[in-house]
XYZ file of C-alpha atoms in Angstrom:
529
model
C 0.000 0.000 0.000
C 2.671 2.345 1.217
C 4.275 1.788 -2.411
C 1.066 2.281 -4.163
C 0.346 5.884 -2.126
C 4.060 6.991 -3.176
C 4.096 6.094 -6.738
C 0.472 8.100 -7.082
C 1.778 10.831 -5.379
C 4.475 10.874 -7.301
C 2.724 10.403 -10.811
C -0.207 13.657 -9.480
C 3.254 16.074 -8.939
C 4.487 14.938 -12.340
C 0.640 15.647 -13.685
C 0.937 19.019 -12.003
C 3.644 20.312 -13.465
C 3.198 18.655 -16.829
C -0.050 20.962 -16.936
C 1.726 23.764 -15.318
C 3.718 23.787 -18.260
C 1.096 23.455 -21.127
C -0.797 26.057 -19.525
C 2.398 28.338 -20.149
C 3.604 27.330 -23.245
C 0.140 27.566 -25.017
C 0.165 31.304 -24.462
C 3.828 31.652 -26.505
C 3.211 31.701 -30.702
C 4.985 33.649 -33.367
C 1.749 35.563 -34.496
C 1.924 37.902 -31.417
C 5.931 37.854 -31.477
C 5.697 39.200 -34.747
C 2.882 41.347 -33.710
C 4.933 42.768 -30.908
C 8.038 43.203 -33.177
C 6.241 45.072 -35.886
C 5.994 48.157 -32.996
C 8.980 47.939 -31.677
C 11.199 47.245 -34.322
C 9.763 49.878 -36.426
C 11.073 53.037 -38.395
C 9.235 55.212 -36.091
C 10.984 54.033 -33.223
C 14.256 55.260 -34.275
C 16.443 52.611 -32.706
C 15.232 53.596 -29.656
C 18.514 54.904 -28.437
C 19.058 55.777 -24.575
C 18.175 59.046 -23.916
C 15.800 59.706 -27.088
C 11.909 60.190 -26.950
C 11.653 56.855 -28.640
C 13.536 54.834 -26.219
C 11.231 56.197 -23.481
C 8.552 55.618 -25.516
C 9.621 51.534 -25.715
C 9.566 51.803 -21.980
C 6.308 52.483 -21.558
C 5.229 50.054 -24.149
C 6.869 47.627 -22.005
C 5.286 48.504 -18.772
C 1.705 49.003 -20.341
C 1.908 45.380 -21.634
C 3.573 43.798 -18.368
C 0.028 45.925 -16.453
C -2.066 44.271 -18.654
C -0.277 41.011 -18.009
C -0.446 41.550 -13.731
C 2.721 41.330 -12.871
C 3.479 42.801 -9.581
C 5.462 46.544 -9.510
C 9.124 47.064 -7.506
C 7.491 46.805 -4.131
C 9.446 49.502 -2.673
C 8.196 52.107 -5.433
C 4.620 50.420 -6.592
C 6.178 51.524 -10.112
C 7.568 49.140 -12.686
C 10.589 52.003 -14.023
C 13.624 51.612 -12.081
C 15.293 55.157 -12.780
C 18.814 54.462 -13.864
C 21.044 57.431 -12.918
C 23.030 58.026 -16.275
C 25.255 60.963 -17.005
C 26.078 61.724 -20.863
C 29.089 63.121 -22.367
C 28.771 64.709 -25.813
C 31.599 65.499 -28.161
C 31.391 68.992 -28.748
C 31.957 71.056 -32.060
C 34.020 74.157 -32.084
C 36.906 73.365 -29.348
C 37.330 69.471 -30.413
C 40.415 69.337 -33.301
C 43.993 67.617 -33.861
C 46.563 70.750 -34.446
C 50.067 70.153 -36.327
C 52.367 72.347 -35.460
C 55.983 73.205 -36.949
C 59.145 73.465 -35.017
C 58.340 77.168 -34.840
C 55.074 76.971 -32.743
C 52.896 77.943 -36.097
C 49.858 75.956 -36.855
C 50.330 74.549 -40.200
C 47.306 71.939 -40.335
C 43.652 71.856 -38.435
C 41.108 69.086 -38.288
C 38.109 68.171 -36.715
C 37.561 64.918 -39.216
C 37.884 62.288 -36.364
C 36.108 59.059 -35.379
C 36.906 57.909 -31.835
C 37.524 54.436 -31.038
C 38.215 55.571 -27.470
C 36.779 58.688 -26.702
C 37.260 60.265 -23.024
C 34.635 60.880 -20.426
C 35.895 64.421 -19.795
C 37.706 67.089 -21.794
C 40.749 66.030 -22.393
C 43.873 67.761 -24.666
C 47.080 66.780 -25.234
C 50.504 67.664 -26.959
C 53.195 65.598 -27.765
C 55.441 64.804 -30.310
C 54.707 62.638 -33.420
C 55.745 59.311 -33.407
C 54.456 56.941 -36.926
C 54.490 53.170 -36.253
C 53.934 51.614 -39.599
C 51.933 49.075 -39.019
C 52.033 48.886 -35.025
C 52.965 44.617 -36.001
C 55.823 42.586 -34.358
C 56.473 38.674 -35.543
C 59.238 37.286 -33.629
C 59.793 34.558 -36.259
C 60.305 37.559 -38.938
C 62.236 39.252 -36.498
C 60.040 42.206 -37.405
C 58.886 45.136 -35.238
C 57.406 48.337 -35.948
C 57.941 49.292 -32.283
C 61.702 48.580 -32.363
C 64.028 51.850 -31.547
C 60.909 54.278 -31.275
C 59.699 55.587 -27.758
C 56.054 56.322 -27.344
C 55.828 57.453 -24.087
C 54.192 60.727 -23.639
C 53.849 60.673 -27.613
C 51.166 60.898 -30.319
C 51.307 57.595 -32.538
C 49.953 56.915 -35.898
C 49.069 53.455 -36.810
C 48.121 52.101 -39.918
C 45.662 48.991 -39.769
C 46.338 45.720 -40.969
C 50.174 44.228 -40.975
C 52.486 43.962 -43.789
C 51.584 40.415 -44.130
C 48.166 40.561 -45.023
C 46.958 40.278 -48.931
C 43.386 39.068 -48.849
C 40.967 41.696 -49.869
C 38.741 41.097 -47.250
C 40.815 41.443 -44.818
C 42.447 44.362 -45.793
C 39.008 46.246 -46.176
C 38.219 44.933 -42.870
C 36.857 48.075 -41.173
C 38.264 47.359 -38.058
C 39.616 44.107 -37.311
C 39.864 43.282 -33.388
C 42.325 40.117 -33.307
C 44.408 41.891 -35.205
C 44.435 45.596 -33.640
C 43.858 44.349 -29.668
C 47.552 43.512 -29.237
C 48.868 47.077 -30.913
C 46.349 48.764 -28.600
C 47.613 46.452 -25.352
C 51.635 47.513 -26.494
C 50.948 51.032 -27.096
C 48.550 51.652 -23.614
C 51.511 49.283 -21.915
C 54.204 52.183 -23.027
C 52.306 55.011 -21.870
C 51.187 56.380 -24.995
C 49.180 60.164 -25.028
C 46.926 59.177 -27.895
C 46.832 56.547 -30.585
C 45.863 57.791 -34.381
C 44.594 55.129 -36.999
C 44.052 55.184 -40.590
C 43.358 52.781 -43.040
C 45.801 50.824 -44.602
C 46.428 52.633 -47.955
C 45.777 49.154 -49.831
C 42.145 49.109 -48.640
C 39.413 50.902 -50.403
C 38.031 52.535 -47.411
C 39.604 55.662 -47.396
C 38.573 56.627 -43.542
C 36.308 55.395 -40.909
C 33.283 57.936 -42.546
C 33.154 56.053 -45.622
C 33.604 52.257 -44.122
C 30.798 52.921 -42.016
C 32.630 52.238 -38.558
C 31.756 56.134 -37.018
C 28.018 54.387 -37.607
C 28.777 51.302 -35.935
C 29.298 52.491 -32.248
C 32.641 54.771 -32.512
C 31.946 58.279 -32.189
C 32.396 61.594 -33.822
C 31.085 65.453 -32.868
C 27.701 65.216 -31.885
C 28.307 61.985 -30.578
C 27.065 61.149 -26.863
C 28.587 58.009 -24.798
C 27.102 57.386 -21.373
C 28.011 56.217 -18.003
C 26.242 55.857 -14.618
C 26.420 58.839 -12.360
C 29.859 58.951 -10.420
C 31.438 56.194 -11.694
C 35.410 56.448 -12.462
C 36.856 58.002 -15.307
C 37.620 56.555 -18.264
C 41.153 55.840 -20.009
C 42.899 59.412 -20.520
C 44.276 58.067 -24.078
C 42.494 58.826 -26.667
C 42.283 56.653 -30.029
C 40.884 57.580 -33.419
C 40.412 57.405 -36.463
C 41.878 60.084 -38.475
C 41.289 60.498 -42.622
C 44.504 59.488 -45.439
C 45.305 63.308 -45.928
C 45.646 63.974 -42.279
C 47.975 61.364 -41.757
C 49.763 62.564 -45.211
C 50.003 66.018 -43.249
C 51.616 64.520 -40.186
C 54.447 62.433 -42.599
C 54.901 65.565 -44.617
C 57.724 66.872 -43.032
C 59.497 63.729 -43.757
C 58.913 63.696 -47.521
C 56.859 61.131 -47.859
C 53.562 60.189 -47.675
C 51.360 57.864 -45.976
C 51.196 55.344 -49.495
C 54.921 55.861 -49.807
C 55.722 54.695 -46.337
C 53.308 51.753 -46.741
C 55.320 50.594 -49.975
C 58.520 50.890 -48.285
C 57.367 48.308 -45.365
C 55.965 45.893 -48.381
C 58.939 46.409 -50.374
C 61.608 46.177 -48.140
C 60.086 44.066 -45.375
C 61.335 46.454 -42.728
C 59.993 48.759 -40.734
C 60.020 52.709 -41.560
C 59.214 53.951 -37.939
C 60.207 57.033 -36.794
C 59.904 60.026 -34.238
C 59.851 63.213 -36.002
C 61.463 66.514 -33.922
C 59.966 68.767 -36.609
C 56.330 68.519 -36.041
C 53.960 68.999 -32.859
C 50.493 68.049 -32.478
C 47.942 68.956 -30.126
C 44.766 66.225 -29.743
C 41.790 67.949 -27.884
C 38.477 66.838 -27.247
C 35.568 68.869 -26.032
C 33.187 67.308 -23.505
C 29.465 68.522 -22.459
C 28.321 67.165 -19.778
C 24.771 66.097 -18.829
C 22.327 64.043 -17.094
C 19.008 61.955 -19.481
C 16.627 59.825 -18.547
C 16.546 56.029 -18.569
C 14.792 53.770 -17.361
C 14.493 49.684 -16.573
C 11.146 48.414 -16.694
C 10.933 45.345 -13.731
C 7.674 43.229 -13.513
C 7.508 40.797 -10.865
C 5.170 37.686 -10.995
C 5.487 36.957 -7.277
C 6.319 33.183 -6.053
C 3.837 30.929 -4.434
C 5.599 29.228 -1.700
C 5.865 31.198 1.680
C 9.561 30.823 2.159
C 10.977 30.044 -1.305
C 8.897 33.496 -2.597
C 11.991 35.205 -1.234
C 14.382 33.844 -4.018
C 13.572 34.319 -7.560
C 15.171 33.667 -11.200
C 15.420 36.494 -13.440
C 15.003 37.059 -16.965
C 16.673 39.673 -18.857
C 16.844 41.322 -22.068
C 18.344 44.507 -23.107
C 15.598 46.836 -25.088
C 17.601 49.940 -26.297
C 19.191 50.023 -29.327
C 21.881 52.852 -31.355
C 19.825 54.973 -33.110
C 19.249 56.347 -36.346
C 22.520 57.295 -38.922
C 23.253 61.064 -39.921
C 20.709 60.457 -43.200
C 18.217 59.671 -40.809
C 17.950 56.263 -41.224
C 16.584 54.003 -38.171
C 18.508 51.395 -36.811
C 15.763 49.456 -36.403
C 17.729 46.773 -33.964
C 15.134 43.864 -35.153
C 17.517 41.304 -33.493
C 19.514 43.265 -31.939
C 17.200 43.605 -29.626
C 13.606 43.708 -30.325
C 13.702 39.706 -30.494
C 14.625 39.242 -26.716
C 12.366 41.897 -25.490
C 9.644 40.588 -26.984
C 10.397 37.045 -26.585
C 10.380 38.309 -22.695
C 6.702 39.587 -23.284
C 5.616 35.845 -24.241
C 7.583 34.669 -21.536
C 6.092 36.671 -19.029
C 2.246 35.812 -20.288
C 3.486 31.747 -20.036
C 3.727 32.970 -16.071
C 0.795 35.391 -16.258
C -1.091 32.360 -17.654
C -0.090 29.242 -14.861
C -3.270 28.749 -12.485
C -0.641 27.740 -9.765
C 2.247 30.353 -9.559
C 5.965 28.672 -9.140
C 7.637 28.303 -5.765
C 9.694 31.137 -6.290
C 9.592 34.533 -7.584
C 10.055 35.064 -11.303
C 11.490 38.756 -11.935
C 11.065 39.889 -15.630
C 14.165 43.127 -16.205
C 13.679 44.984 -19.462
C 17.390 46.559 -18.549
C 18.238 50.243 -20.838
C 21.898 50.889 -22.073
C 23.324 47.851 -22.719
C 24.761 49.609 -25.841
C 26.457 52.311 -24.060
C 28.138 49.703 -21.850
C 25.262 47.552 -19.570
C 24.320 50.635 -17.733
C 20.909 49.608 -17.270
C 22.184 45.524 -15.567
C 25.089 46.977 -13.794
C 22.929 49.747 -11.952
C 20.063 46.809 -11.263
C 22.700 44.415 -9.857
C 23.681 46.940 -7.780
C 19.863 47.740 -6.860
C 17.984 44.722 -6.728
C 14.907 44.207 -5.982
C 15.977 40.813 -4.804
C 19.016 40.314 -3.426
C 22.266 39.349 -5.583
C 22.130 36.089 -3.288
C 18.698 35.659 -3.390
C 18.931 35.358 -7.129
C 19.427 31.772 -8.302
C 19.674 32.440 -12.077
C 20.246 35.243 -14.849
C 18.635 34.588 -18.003
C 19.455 36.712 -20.967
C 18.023 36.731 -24.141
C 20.041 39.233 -26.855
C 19.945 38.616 -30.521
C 17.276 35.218 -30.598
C 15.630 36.056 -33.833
C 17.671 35.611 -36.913
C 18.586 32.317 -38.331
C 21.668 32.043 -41.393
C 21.053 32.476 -44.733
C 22.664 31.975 -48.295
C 23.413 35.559 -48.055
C 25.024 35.337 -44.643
C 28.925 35.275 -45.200
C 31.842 36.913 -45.066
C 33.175 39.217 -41.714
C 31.614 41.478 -38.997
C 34.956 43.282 -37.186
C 37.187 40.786 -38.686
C 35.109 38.142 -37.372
C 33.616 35.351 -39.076
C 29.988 35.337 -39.676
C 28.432 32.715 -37.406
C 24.686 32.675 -37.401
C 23.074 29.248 -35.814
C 20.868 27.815 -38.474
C 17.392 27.041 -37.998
C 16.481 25.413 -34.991
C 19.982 26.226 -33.232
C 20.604 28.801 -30.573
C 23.832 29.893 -29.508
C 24.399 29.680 -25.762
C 26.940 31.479 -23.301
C 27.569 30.169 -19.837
C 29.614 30.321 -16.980
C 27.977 27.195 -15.977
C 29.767 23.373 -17.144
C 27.378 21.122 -15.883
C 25.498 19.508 -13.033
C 21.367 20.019 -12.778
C 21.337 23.290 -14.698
C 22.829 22.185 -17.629
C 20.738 19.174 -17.247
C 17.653 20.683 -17.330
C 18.712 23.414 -19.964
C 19.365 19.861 -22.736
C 16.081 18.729 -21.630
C 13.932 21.846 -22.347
C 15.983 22.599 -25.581
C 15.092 19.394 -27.063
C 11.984 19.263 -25.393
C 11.127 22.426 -27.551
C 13.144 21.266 -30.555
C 16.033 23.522 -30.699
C 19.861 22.823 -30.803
C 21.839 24.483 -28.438
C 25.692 25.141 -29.245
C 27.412 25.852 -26.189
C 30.146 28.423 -27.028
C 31.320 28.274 -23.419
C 31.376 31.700 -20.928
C 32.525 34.875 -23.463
C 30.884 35.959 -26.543
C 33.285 36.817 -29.172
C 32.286 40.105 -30.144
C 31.877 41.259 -26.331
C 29.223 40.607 -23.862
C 25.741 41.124 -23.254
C 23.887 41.999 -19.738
C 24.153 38.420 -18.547
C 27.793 39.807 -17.418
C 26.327 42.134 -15.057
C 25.033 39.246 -13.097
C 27.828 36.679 -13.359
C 30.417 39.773 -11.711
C 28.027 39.600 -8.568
C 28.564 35.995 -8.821
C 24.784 34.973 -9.849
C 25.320 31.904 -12.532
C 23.749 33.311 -15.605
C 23.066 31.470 -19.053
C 22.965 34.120 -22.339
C 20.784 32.737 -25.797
C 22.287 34.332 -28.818
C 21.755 33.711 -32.689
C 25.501 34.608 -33.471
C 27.374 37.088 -35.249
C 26.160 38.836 -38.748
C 26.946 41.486 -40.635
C 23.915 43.234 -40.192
C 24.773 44.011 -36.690
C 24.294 47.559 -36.152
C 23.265 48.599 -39.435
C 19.697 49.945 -41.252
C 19.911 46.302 -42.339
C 18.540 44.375 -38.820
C 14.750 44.677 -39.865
C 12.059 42.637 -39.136
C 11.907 41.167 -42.590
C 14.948 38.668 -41.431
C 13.427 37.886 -38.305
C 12.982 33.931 -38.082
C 9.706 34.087 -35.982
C 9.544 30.031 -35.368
C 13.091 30.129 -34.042
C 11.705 33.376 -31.664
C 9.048 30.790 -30.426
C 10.767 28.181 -29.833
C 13.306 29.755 -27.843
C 10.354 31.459 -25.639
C 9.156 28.368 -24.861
C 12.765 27.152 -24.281
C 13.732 29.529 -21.588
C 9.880 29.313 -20.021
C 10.473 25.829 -19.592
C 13.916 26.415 -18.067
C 13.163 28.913 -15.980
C 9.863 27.186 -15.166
C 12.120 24.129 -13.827
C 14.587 25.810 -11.630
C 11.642 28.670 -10.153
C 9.684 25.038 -8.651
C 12.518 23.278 -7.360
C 12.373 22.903 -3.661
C 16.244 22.459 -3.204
C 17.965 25.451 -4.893
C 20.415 23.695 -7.786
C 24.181 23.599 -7.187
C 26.043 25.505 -9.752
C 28.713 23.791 -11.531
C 31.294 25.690 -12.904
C 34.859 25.410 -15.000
C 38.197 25.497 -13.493
């Protein structure tokens, strides 16, 4: 009998959460996905960028849907915004230039034709001599180094892109290749360098970082804003840019040659030309406004049903600003990029809305701003909770779960390889190696139908929020369709959105979530050495 009474019990608990789930998952489709994603990924949002109208705008959109839904406001506000304190530093017109100057003092050339890879938090100007670094390359086993017998501390270097040993085309009209530059940048910081100038390798065909497209693709120019959370630190006093061909012919003029002639010499010889020059000074300013915007995290809570385990909760994330529009006006509509985790979050959120019994523990649903300007909007939550960092079991981020490759997906994005997951695969990030988690993650994923591809902890072209989380030492697991060259361009619509993929993975991370929010015992994470 006693046998009998445990294997019933057993079988009604399996029952219970068998229709717990149905009751979730039938409320996820791709009709109101796309629905959703026809809004927010529109033209008329204007790539909601932090700080704009329209990214306020996409906030309330979120917390009008998530109070029709019913989930629960930040209990210590009754509000679903969580105000993120951000302070915004524009690049100013007017007082922001690179001078040359002759041996005499006299100003012989003026720009203001820069693109900032690095641009400072504060106004910043500085003089130095010239130093040109060819191609900024060393190869011990060529026993070549354009470093060798030139100082750069306290010195203004010009690097060219690339190395001498490149010859592929698409390489060297890579607009800005990050393998390949990282370890110049590392060298140059390591001597002490005032500011670091780049321009295009005179073999490409992008004559400067306007034309290539890169001062639309996150680096920043006059007029441009980048943001940081009230009274953090300051950032790096170097400075790195890109500056145009003829300016970097006007800082080798002095030498005789120009920037084409010094690139044939390095081909030609196999040898580098670098040199400080004594005749030339140059002065690198940048003017910074300073100012405070509005921005906002939209948190809905769906509140847990067990007395004691209420008190803990999983949270799902997704990042729902995006860059902008481009100087014609164009909207960077951000369908993947990321429209298709924000939304996917909406569907999620009903699944919960939708269960008869609530889970054990609390479900938290973040809609986090600025991840583009550097995961303002995660950093400032996991630093204001609204459950504690070691309440929180699990971080789960979707950014980028809507696109699936294509014939027409090839070729590079920063130097990298396109890598879109195909249909049915989702790319997944992880601090996490094993043990229940990962269990359960293999079981919902095929469960659902998709492949996962576990890339292991660090995305390749940076991070996402899901970093925010794993710094506070919450394990975290971040869904990802991979790397295209769309990203960040008028190109991420909604016509390449591959809505069955978008529901699928909605129902994925419901049932994951679903698991670990009902588990009585709080899972053991499992993590690499």
């Amino acid at each position: 009998m006693r046998a009998a009474y445990i294997l019933t019990f057993a079988f009604l608990i399996l029952s219970a959460v068998a229709q717990g789930q149905k009751e979730g998952l039938e409320t996820i489709n791709k009709n109101d996905l796309k629905a959703h994603m026809t809004f927010f990924a529109s033209d008329e949002m204007k790539g909601r960028n932090t700080g704009t109208p329209e990214n306020e705008i996409a906030a309330l959109y979120l917390r009008t849907n998530i109070m029709m839904l019913g989930l629960k406001p930040i209990p210590e506000t009754g509000d679903y915004f969580q105000s993120v304190p951000v302070e915004s530093s524009e690049i100013l017109a007017g007082e922001t230039y690179i001078k040359i100057k002759d041996a005499g003092g006299s100003v012989v050339y003026t720009t203001d034709s820069i693109v900032y890879l690095m641009a400072p938090s504060h106004t910043l100007e500085s003089s130095a001599n010239f130093v040109f670094a060819g191609y900024g390359f060393t190869d011990s086993t060529m026993t070549y180094n354009d470093f060798e017998n030139v100082d750069l501390k306290d010195k203004i270097v010009l690097l060219m892109t690339g190395s001498p040993e490149l010859s592929d085309p698409a390489d060297l009209n890579s607009l800005f290749n990050i393998e390949t530059e990282k370890p110049k940048l590392i060298w140059a910081f390591s001597q002490g360098v005032k500011a670091i100038l780049y321009v295009y390798d005179p073999r490409s065909q992008l004559p400067d970082a306007y034309v290539s497209g890169l001062a639309e693709l996150g680096a920043s120019t006059i007029g441009s804003r980048s943001m940081s959370l009230q009274k953090s630190e300051e950032s790096s006093t170097v400075q790195v840019a890109f500056i145009t061909r003829n300016t970097a012919d006007q800082l080798l003029k002095k030498s005789g040659n120009t920037l084409k002639s010094m690139q044939e010499k390095i081909i030609k010889d196999k040898k580098p030309v670098s040199f400080e020059s004594d005749d030339i000074t140059v002065t690198f300013k940048t003017n910074i406004g300073k100012s405070t915007i509005s921005a906002n995290n939209v948190i809905g809570i769906v509140e847990g049903s067990d007395p004691v385990l209420k008190k803990e909760c999983i949270i799902y994330t997704a990042h729902f600003d995006h860059v902008g529009i481009n100087r014609e006006g164009e909207a960077f509509n951000g369908a993947d990029d990321n429209a298709s985790g924000s939304m996917a979050l909406l569907e999620v959120a009903q699944a919960y809305m939708n269960l008869r019994k609530k889970p054990l523990r609390t479900v938290v649903f973040a809609w986090v701003n600025g991840e583009e300007k550097g995961l303002l909007g995660s950093q400032y939550y996991t630093s204001n909770p609204v459950y504690p960092m070691d309440h929180t079991v699990l971080d789960i981020n979707l950014d980028m779960v809507g696109r699936s490759k294509t014939p027409a997906d090839t070729g590079k994005f920063m130097g990298m390889d396109v890598s879109l997951s195909e249909p049915g695969e989702i790319h997944m990030f992880t601090d996490q190696t094993g043990g229940e988690l990962m269990n359960i993650v293999s079981a919902k994923s095929r469960q659902t139908g998709m492949k996962i591809i576990n890339k292991g902890r660090d995305h390749e072209a940076g991070t996402s929020d899901y970093a925010s989380f794993m710094a506070k030492g919450v394990p975290a697991i971040f869904f990802n369709s991979g790397i295209y060259s769309d990203l960040h361009s008028t190109r991420d619509d909604i016509g390449k959105i591959d809505f069955d993929k978008m529901e699928r993975v909605s129902k994925m991370v419901f049932l994951i979530g679903y698991d670990i929010a009902n588990q009585k015992k709080r899972f053991v994470p499992v993590t690499g050495q």
